[in-house]
XYZ file of C-alpha atoms in Angstrom:
388
model
C -7.017 3.234 22.877
C -5.424 -0.130 22.183
C -7.856 -2.628 20.720
C -7.620 -5.955 22.499
C -9.732 -9.056 22.036
C -9.305 -11.572 24.834
C -10.348 -15.189 25.017
C -10.011 -16.389 28.614
C -12.669 -19.069 28.806
C -12.727 -22.547 30.311
C -10.890 -25.275 28.481
C -13.130 -27.870 26.897
C -11.761 -30.883 25.087
C -13.779 -31.594 21.970
C -12.314 -33.696 19.209
C -14.901 -34.753 16.660
C -14.302 -37.830 14.546
C -13.184 -37.255 10.981
C -15.527 -38.994 8.540
C -17.534 -38.399 5.377
C -20.381 -36.671 7.195
C -18.725 -35.188 10.269
C -16.135 -32.477 10.593
C -13.843 -31.546 13.410
C -15.286 -28.603 15.270
C -12.752 -26.271 16.888
C -14.730 -25.410 20.016
C -11.929 -25.859 22.534
C -11.440 -22.669 24.516
C -8.195 -21.506 26.052
C -8.042 -20.971 29.804
C -4.996 -18.779 29.269
C -5.582 -15.213 28.084
C -4.315 -14.075 24.724
C -4.971 -10.911 22.814
C -4.148 -8.820 19.794
C -2.841 -5.282 19.884
C -2.662 -2.798 17.079
C 1.037 -3.142 16.371
C 1.777 0.181 14.652
C -0.756 2.785 15.727
C 0.402 5.535 13.403
C 0.418 3.420 10.250
C -2.522 2.373 8.094
C -2.659 0.330 4.916
C -5.017 -0.229 2.007
C -6.187 -3.866 1.991
C -3.011 -5.386 3.485
C -2.696 -9.020 2.386
C 0.824 -10.061 3.386
C 3.587 -9.153 5.835
C 7.185 -10.298 5.420
C 10.479 -9.861 7.245
C 13.466 -9.902 4.842
C 15.623 -11.646 7.477
C 18.475 -9.273 6.743
C 18.927 -7.938 10.272
C 17.565 -4.519 9.327
C 14.569 -4.643 11.729
C 12.205 -3.765 8.882
C 8.849 -5.181 7.882
C 7.240 -5.133 4.438
C 3.467 -5.048 3.978
C 1.802 -5.952 0.687
C -1.243 -3.939 -0.346
C -3.624 -5.791 -2.630
C -3.831 -2.999 -5.199
C -0.133 -3.351 -6.003
C 2.125 -1.592 -3.518
C 4.702 -2.885 -1.019
C 5.261 -0.669 2.016
C 8.412 -0.784 4.171
C 8.835 0.517 7.724
C 10.807 0.014 10.909
C 9.541 -2.754 13.171
C 8.916 -0.507 16.165
C 5.635 0.188 18.015
C 6.399 3.918 17.856
C 7.109 4.067 14.128
C 5.209 6.927 12.527
C 6.381 6.840 8.936
C 6.747 4.379 6.088
C 7.967 4.322 2.497
C 6.670 2.841 -0.715
C 9.164 0.090 -1.533
C 7.505 -0.942 -4.814
C 4.506 0.357 -6.726
C 3.281 -1.796 -9.622
C -0.388 -0.818 -9.489
C -0.265 -0.193 -13.223
C 0.565 -3.873 -13.829
C -1.697 -5.456 -11.213
C -5.300 -6.451 -11.862
C -7.195 -6.136 -8.589
C -10.680 -5.955 -10.080
C -11.813 -9.168 -8.373
C -11.962 -9.689 -4.620
C -9.281 -12.388 -4.853
C -7.076 -10.660 -7.416
C -4.217 -8.267 -6.882
C -0.678 -8.283 -5.568
C -0.964 -11.401 -3.454
C 2.437 -12.630 -2.280
C 5.987 -11.542 -1.486
C 9.132 -13.557 -0.756
C 12.697 -12.412 -0.167
C 15.505 -14.561 -1.503
C 17.454 -16.357 1.261
C 20.532 -14.452 0.016
C 18.701 -11.127 -0.179
C 21.450 -9.311 1.701
C 23.911 -10.130 -1.077
C 21.820 -10.373 -4.258
C 18.926 -7.998 -3.513
C 16.394 -10.309 -5.156
C 12.778 -10.560 -4.071
C 9.771 -12.193 -5.694
C 6.176 -11.083 -6.152
C 3.080 -13.023 -7.184
C 0.261 -10.991 -8.677
C -2.812 -11.046 -10.894
C -2.505 -9.658 -14.394
C -5.096 -9.765 -17.173
C -6.346 -13.381 -17.395
C -3.261 -14.704 -15.612
C -1.149 -14.693 -12.497
C 2.536 -13.864 -12.661
C 5.531 -14.829 -10.591
C 8.196 -12.160 -11.032
C 11.628 -11.386 -9.674
C 12.574 -7.827 -8.767
C 15.774 -6.147 -7.597
C 16.254 -3.710 -4.744
C 17.630 -0.325 -5.771
C 21.392 -0.016 -5.606
C 21.270 3.312 -3.829
C 18.345 2.970 -1.415
C 17.571 -0.191 0.580
C 14.017 1.079 1.095
C 13.259 1.280 -2.623
C 12.976 -1.389 -5.296
C 13.632 -0.929 -8.991
C 10.286 -1.402 -10.806
C 12.099 -1.743 -14.140
C 14.019 -4.780 -12.865
C 11.009 -7.092 -13.214
C 11.708 -10.472 -14.767
C 8.597 -12.636 -15.237
C 9.493 -16.208 -14.291
C 6.104 -17.835 -14.672
C 2.723 -16.846 -16.091
C -0.319 -19.004 -15.313
C -3.577 -18.654 -17.204
C -6.528 -18.014 -14.867
C -9.955 -18.902 -16.298
C -11.875 -17.062 -13.554
C -11.208 -14.115 -11.264
C -11.182 -16.146 -8.042
C -8.986 -18.881 -6.554
C -5.737 -17.287 -7.665
C -3.823 -18.695 -4.691
C -1.250 -16.211 -3.460
C 1.436 -17.406 -1.042
C 5.023 -17.680 -2.176
C 7.827 -18.731 0.171
C 11.287 -20.219 0.148
C 11.506 -23.604 1.789
C 14.283 -24.966 3.981
C 15.745 -26.493 0.803
C 16.216 -23.055 -0.778
C 13.579 -23.681 -3.465
C 10.653 -21.350 -4.084
C 7.143 -22.674 -3.425
C 4.050 -21.102 -5.018
C 0.395 -21.610 -4.048
C -1.959 -21.742 -7.033
C -5.735 -22.100 -6.716
C -7.915 -24.300 -8.908
C -8.701 -21.476 -11.333
C -12.033 -20.599 -9.760
C -15.649 -21.060 -10.600
C -17.864 -22.902 -8.135
C -17.041 -26.570 -7.654
C -13.951 -26.644 -9.884
C -15.927 -26.817 -13.167
C -12.761 -27.373 -15.224
C -11.600 -30.245 -12.976
C -8.215 -28.652 -12.420
C -7.782 -29.951 -8.884
C -7.123 -33.514 -10.070
C -5.364 -32.614 -13.329
C -1.594 -32.921 -13.047
C -1.200 -31.563 -16.588
C -2.360 -28.184 -15.219
C -0.533 -25.964 -12.741
C -3.849 -24.985 -11.161
C -4.975 -26.453 -7.851
C -1.412 -27.083 -6.749
C 1.579 -25.986 -4.752
C 4.544 -25.596 -7.078
C 8.267 -25.865 -6.342
C 11.033 -24.393 -8.505
C 14.734 -23.618 -8.268
C 15.219 -19.933 -9.056
C 18.999 -20.001 -8.620
C 19.750 -21.945 -11.785
C 18.350 -21.996 -15.293
C 16.569 -19.321 -17.235
C 14.107 -18.456 -15.859
C 14.264 -21.398 -13.404
C 14.889 -25.132 -13.210
C 12.875 -28.058 -11.890
C 14.331 -29.593 -8.718
C 15.338 -33.147 -9.656
C 13.407 -34.610 -6.712
C 10.102 -32.937 -7.646
C 7.492 -35.719 -7.860
C 6.969 -35.359 -11.634
C 10.472 -34.341 -12.659
C 11.285 -36.044 -15.947
C 7.874 -37.724 -16.278
C 6.637 -38.807 -19.710
C 2.910 -38.491 -18.961
C 2.594 -34.779 -19.634
C 2.349 -33.880 -15.951
C 3.669 -30.451 -15.036
C 7.099 -30.861 -13.513
C 6.681 -27.759 -11.341
C 3.996 -29.492 -9.233
C 4.988 -30.343 -5.666
C 1.493 -31.331 -4.460
C -2.020 -31.076 -5.921
C -5.704 -31.603 -5.161
C -6.032 -28.181 -3.530
C -8.874 -25.728 -3.981
C -7.335 -22.426 -2.941
C -4.319 -22.717 -0.619
C -4.271 -18.972 -0.032
C -1.685 -19.092 2.751
C 0.991 -21.618 3.661
C 4.200 -21.535 5.704
C 7.145 -23.644 6.788
C 7.846 -24.498 10.408
C 11.526 -23.552 10.825
C 12.026 -26.317 13.407
C 10.349 -29.336 11.754
C 10.448 -28.144 8.143
C 6.781 -29.113 7.730
C 4.752 -27.182 5.170
C 1.431 -26.128 6.756
C -1.353 -24.887 4.457
C -4.846 -23.538 4.930
C -7.025 -24.607 1.991
C -10.199 -22.554 1.546
C -13.323 -24.713 1.220
C -16.375 -24.657 -1.044
C -19.760 -25.191 0.605
C -19.058 -26.807 3.926
C -15.490 -27.301 5.187
C -12.266 -25.360 5.767
C -9.104 -27.408 6.166
C -5.540 -27.447 7.445
C -3.075 -29.662 5.583
C 0.514 -30.672 6.095
C 1.713 -30.789 2.522
C 4.081 -33.510 1.329
C 5.866 -33.996 -1.956
C 3.576 -35.737 -4.444
C 0.586 -35.516 -2.130
C -2.972 -35.460 -3.481
C -5.161 -33.480 -1.072
C -8.426 -34.579 -2.600
C -10.129 -31.589 -4.208
C -12.537 -31.883 -5.999
C -13.191 -35.520 -5.171
C -13.412 -34.440 -1.556
C -13.948 -31.256 0.406
C -11.995 -31.841 3.581
C -12.804 -35.367 4.748
C -16.215 -35.417 3.047
C -17.029 -36.588 -0.455
C -17.743 -33.712 -2.806
C -17.949 -35.148 -6.327
C -19.637 -37.581 -6.062
C -21.356 -36.539 -2.831
C -21.037 -40.034 -1.348
C -19.048 -43.174 -1.977
C -16.092 -41.339 -3.475
C -12.838 -43.167 -4.123
C -10.385 -42.026 -1.435
C -7.480 -44.152 -2.624
C -4.151 -42.344 -2.105
C -5.855 -39.116 -0.980
C -4.355 -37.305 2.010
C -6.963 -36.039 4.464
C -6.589 -32.810 6.467
C -4.913 -32.838 9.855
C -7.757 -30.557 10.974
C -10.947 -29.118 9.517
C -13.927 -27.080 10.631
C -17.461 -26.625 9.319
C -19.021 -23.448 7.989
C -21.030 -23.122 11.165
C -17.707 -22.083 12.758
C -16.005 -20.135 9.962
C -16.225 -19.746 6.206
C -12.786 -18.870 4.822
C -9.586 -20.151 6.405
C -6.483 -17.978 6.549
C -3.420 -20.140 7.009
C -0.795 -18.932 9.457
C 2.481 -19.919 11.086
C 3.826 -22.264 13.721
C 4.679 -20.058 16.674
C 8.405 -20.028 17.459
C 8.624 -16.740 19.327
C 9.420 -16.126 22.992
C 6.738 -13.686 24.162
C 4.059 -16.387 24.557
C 5.717 -19.616 25.774
C 2.352 -21.402 26.009
C 2.027 -21.302 22.216
C 5.473 -22.529 21.166
C 5.054 -25.275 18.563
C 1.376 -24.487 17.882
C 0.132 -23.632 14.398
C -1.635 -20.262 14.613
C -4.308 -19.682 11.970
C -7.621 -17.897 11.583
C -10.787 -17.309 9.606
C -11.175 -14.312 7.309
C -14.934 -13.992 7.793
C -15.362 -14.535 11.533
C -12.069 -13.148 12.836
C -11.477 -16.208 15.002
C -7.884 -17.235 15.701
C -6.923 -20.758 16.778
C -3.861 -22.701 17.928
C -3.551 -26.197 16.448
C -1.160 -28.801 17.807
C -0.174 -31.863 15.822
C 2.944 -33.997 16.201
C 2.315 -36.513 13.433
C 1.587 -39.285 15.929
C -1.213 -38.249 18.251
C -4.601 -36.807 17.258
C -4.566 -33.074 16.614
C -5.945 -30.708 19.253
C -7.314 -27.270 18.458
C -7.853 -24.317 20.801
C -9.684 -21.071 20.132
C -7.519 -18.159 21.236
C -9.290 -15.018 20.108
C -12.547 -13.880 18.535
C -11.525 -10.633 16.849
C -13.778 -8.116 15.108
C -11.792 -7.705 11.901
C -11.312 -9.670 8.695
C -8.035 -11.620 8.799
C -6.399 -11.568 5.380
C -3.000 -12.930 6.378
C -0.516 -13.672 9.130
C 3.171 -12.798 9.239
C 6.199 -13.312 11.469
C 9.077 -11.001 12.325
C 12.708 -11.876 12.918
C 11.944 -12.835 16.519
C 9.225 -15.288 15.502
C 6.395 -13.127 16.821
C 3.119 -13.293 14.912
C 1.317 -10.402 13.219
C -2.104 -10.260 11.607
C -2.963 -8.304 8.447
C -6.543 -7.100 8.673
C -8.943 -5.322 6.371
C -9.503 -2.645 8.997
C -6.274 -1.247 7.531
C -4.147 -2.134 10.539
C -1.468 -4.650 11.408
C -2.181 -6.402 14.691
C 0.131 -8.460 16.873
C -0.555 -11.593 18.883
C 0.267 -10.948 22.546
C -0.174 -12.537 25.966
C -2.985 -11.069 28.036
C -1.503 -8.526 30.406
C -4.818 -7.492 31.887
C -7.088 -4.499 31.251
């Protein structure tokens, strides 16, 4: 029986003011039905944390399992088999809840160069590595082709970040958490001499192992700031994505004690952690200096959800009502929302679905349709409500 979770409630407009002691509360309800279906009934996965389409016209999807495998299969509801594309469980440290094989990105020229990139936890570090697809089998990678491009020391087992993605500029972006420990005890969030607490941007097409894009905010600086940094002041931007229409970088930054936030990330931006958690002062707890800090475009309190999972701007065709909306969710509660923001008018947020699974990640296929990786071992798909 297909699992479906429908939100078809009355629409209520509720925009709370953004201030030091109030957070936006996403209590709007959609009056249009939406649901999620189990996308591939005959397939199951172990702790799926990412789903990627290689954009090579092959109609395949790749699912990342946290323990260290990448699984490939045909993007068809009736698919009943899959293959292990890459198995690096022997190199991946998944001992902590937030450790493991965390991110996957295919090179924009994957069809010609066969390069893809993985971000994973090793012992006391996270690694960004390049791999090569096998020359004889497009459904198999060559594990021996690994080239480590970047290794980042991780002082704790949590807040490893995880998302990697190529931007519209062809550069590779990497989400890195603040290094973990409650409240950013090492003050990495505001330290531009550290890669932690940042989104990084590198050019993997030149240099060995990469080069710094000349327009990175700290390229060529003499202050000791890390030139790889694109933006900082982030706690754990577990998932981010680019809107293919606007080019905006949307990120979900996981909060500490009180607030989950959605950011539109700009070059050189300081998103406040650990001076602020969302739009509220964190350290100090009041009267913090907000000079030059960029506040979230949306946030919600822990009475609503406790761990944001960033998603994607919907650009598919199956659900016209959602075109242009940023679809994201909460790992703990299973809620899924649609956020609209045009950069001019106040953001509006609508609850679409209250699912009964933990949402680890979202993904999109070649048609722009949205999938959900869940810790029930299944991949779900966002659909319009077609009735019982």
